[in-house]
mmCIF file of C-alpha atoms in Angstrom:
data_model
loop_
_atom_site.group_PDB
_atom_site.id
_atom_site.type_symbol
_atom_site.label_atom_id
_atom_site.label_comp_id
_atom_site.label_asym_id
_atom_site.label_seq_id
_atom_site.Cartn_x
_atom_site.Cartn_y
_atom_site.Cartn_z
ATOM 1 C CA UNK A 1 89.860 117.372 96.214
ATOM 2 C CA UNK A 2 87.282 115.671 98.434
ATOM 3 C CA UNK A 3 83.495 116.465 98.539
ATOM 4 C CA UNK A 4 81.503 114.625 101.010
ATOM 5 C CA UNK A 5 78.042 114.303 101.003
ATOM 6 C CA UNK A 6 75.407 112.688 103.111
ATOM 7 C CA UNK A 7 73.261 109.862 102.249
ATOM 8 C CA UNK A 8 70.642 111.732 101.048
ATOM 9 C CA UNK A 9 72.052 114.136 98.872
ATOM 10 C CA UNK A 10 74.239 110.502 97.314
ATOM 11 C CA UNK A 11 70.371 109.235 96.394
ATOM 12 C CA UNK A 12 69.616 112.420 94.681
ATOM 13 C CA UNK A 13 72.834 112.577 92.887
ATOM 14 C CA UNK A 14 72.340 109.141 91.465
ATOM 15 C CA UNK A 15 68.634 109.716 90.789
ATOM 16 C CA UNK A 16 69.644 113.067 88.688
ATOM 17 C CA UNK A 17 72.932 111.208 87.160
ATOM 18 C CA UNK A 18 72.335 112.978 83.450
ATOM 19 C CA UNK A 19 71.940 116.554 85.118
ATOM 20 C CA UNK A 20 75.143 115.822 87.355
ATOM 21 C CA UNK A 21 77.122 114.928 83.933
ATOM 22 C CA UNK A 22 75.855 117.767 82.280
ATOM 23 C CA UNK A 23 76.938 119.862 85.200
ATOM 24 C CA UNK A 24 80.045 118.392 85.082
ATOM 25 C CA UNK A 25 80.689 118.785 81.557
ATOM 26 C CA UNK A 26 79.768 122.847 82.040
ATOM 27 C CA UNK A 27 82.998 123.772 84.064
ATOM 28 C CA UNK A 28 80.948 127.105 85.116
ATOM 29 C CA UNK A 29 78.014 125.288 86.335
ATOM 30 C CA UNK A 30 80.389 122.974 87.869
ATOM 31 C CA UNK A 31 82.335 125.707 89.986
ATOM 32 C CA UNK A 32 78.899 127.315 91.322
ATOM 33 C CA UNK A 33 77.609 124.392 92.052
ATOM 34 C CA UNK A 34 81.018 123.310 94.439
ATOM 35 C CA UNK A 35 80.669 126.913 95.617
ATOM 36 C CA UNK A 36 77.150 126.541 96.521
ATOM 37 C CA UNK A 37 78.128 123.325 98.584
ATOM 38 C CA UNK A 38 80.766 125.106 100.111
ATOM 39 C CA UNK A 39 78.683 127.986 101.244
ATOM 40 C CA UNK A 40 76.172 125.114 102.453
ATOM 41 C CA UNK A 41 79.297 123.619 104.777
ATOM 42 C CA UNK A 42 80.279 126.699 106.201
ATOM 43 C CA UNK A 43 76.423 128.465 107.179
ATOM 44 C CA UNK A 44 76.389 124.527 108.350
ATOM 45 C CA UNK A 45 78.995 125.032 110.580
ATOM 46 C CA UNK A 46 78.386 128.470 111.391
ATOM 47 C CA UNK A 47 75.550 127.456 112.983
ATOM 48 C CA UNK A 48 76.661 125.230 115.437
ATOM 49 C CA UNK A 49 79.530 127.545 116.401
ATOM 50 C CA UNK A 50 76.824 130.360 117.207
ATOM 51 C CA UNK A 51 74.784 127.084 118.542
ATOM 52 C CA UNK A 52 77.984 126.598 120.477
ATOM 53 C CA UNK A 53 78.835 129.949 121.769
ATOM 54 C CA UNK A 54 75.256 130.608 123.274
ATOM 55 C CA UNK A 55 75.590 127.568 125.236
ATOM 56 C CA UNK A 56 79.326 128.564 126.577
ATOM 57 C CA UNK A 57 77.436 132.032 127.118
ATOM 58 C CA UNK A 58 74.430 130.837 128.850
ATOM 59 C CA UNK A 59 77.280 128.153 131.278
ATOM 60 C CA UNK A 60 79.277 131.506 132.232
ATOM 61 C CA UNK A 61 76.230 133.680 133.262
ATOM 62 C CA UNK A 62 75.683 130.618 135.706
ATOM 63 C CA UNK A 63 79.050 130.430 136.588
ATOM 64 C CA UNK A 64 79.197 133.669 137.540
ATOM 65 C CA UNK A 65 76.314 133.982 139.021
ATOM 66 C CA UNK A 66 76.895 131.125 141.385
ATOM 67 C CA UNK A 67 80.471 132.932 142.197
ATOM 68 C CA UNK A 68 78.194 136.151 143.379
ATOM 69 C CA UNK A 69 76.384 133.559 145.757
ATOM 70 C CA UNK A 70 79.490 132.085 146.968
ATOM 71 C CA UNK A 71 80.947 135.415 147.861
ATOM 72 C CA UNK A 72 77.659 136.288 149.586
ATOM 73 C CA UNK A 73 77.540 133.380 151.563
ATOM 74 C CA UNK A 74 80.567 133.316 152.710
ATOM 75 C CA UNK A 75 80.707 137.142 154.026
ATOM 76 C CA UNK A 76 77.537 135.580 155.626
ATOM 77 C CA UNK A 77 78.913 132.971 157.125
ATOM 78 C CA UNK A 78 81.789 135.032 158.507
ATOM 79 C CA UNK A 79 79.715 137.714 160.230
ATOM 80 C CA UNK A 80 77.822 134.469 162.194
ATOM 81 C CA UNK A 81 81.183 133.251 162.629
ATOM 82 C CA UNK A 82 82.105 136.564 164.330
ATOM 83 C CA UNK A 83 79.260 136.698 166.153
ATOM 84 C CA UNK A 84 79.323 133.538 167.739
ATOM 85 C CA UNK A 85 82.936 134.024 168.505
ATOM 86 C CA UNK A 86 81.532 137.428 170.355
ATOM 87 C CA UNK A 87 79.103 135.460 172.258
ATOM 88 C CA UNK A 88 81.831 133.195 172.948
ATOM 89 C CA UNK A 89 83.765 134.985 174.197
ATOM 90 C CA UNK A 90 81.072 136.594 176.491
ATOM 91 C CA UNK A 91 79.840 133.205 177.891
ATOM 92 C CA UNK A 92 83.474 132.391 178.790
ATOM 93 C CA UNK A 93 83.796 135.551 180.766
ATOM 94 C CA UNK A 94 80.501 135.038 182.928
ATOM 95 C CA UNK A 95 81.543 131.631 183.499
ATOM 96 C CA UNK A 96 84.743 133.108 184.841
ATOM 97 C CA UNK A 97 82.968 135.100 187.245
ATOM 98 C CA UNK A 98 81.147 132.776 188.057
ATOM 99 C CA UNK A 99 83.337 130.427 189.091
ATOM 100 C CA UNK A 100 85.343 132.962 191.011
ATOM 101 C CA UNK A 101 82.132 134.206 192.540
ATOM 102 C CA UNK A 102 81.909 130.249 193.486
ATOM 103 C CA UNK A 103 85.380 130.171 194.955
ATOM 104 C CA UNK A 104 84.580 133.629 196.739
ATOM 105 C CA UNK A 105 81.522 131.885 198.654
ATOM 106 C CA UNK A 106 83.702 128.604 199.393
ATOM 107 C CA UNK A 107 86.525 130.204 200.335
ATOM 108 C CA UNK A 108 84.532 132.303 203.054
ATOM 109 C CA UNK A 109 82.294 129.166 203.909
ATOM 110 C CA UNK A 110 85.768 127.594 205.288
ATOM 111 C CA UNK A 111 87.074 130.304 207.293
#
């Protein structure tokens, strides 16, 4: 079994050498003290996954919220798109009659 430790904890180990071969010598001491380190690693790591899931959280409130816009927008942007397509459609007619009116008044004018 592995134990890692960071360079800090190292320096206190060697500072308090005597203590750590006393606690190794006491196999109770021993197994509450790996316990302890244990319990340290995995509040440790618990903490960035809750660190973790907030931010994953927080990303698909956005994410969904900017889908809401995009739907929005584009319903928008298809009633203009209708609407212009109305007005198209309008203008094209007048322009019709218009230029049959036109071809009405030549068509006299010549005979």
């Amino acid at each position: 079994m592995e134990i890692w430790v960071d360079e800090e904890e190292f320096k206190a180990i060697k500072r308090n050498r005597e203590k750590g071969l006393t606690l190794l010598n006491d196999e109770e001491k021993f197994k509450l003290y790996l316990l302890s380190l244990k319990f340290k690693f995995l509040r440790e790591k618990l903490n960035k996954l809750e660190k973790r899931l907030a931010d994953i959280t927080e990303s698909y409130a956005k994410l969904k919220n900017f889908e809401r816009r995009a739907v929005k927008d584009k319903e928008f942007l298809m009633e203009i798109r209708q609407e212009l397509s109305l007005e198209n459609s309008n203008l094209r007619r007048t322009l019709k009659d218009e230029g049959n009116v036109q071809k009405e008044q030549v068509y006299k004018g010549n005979n």
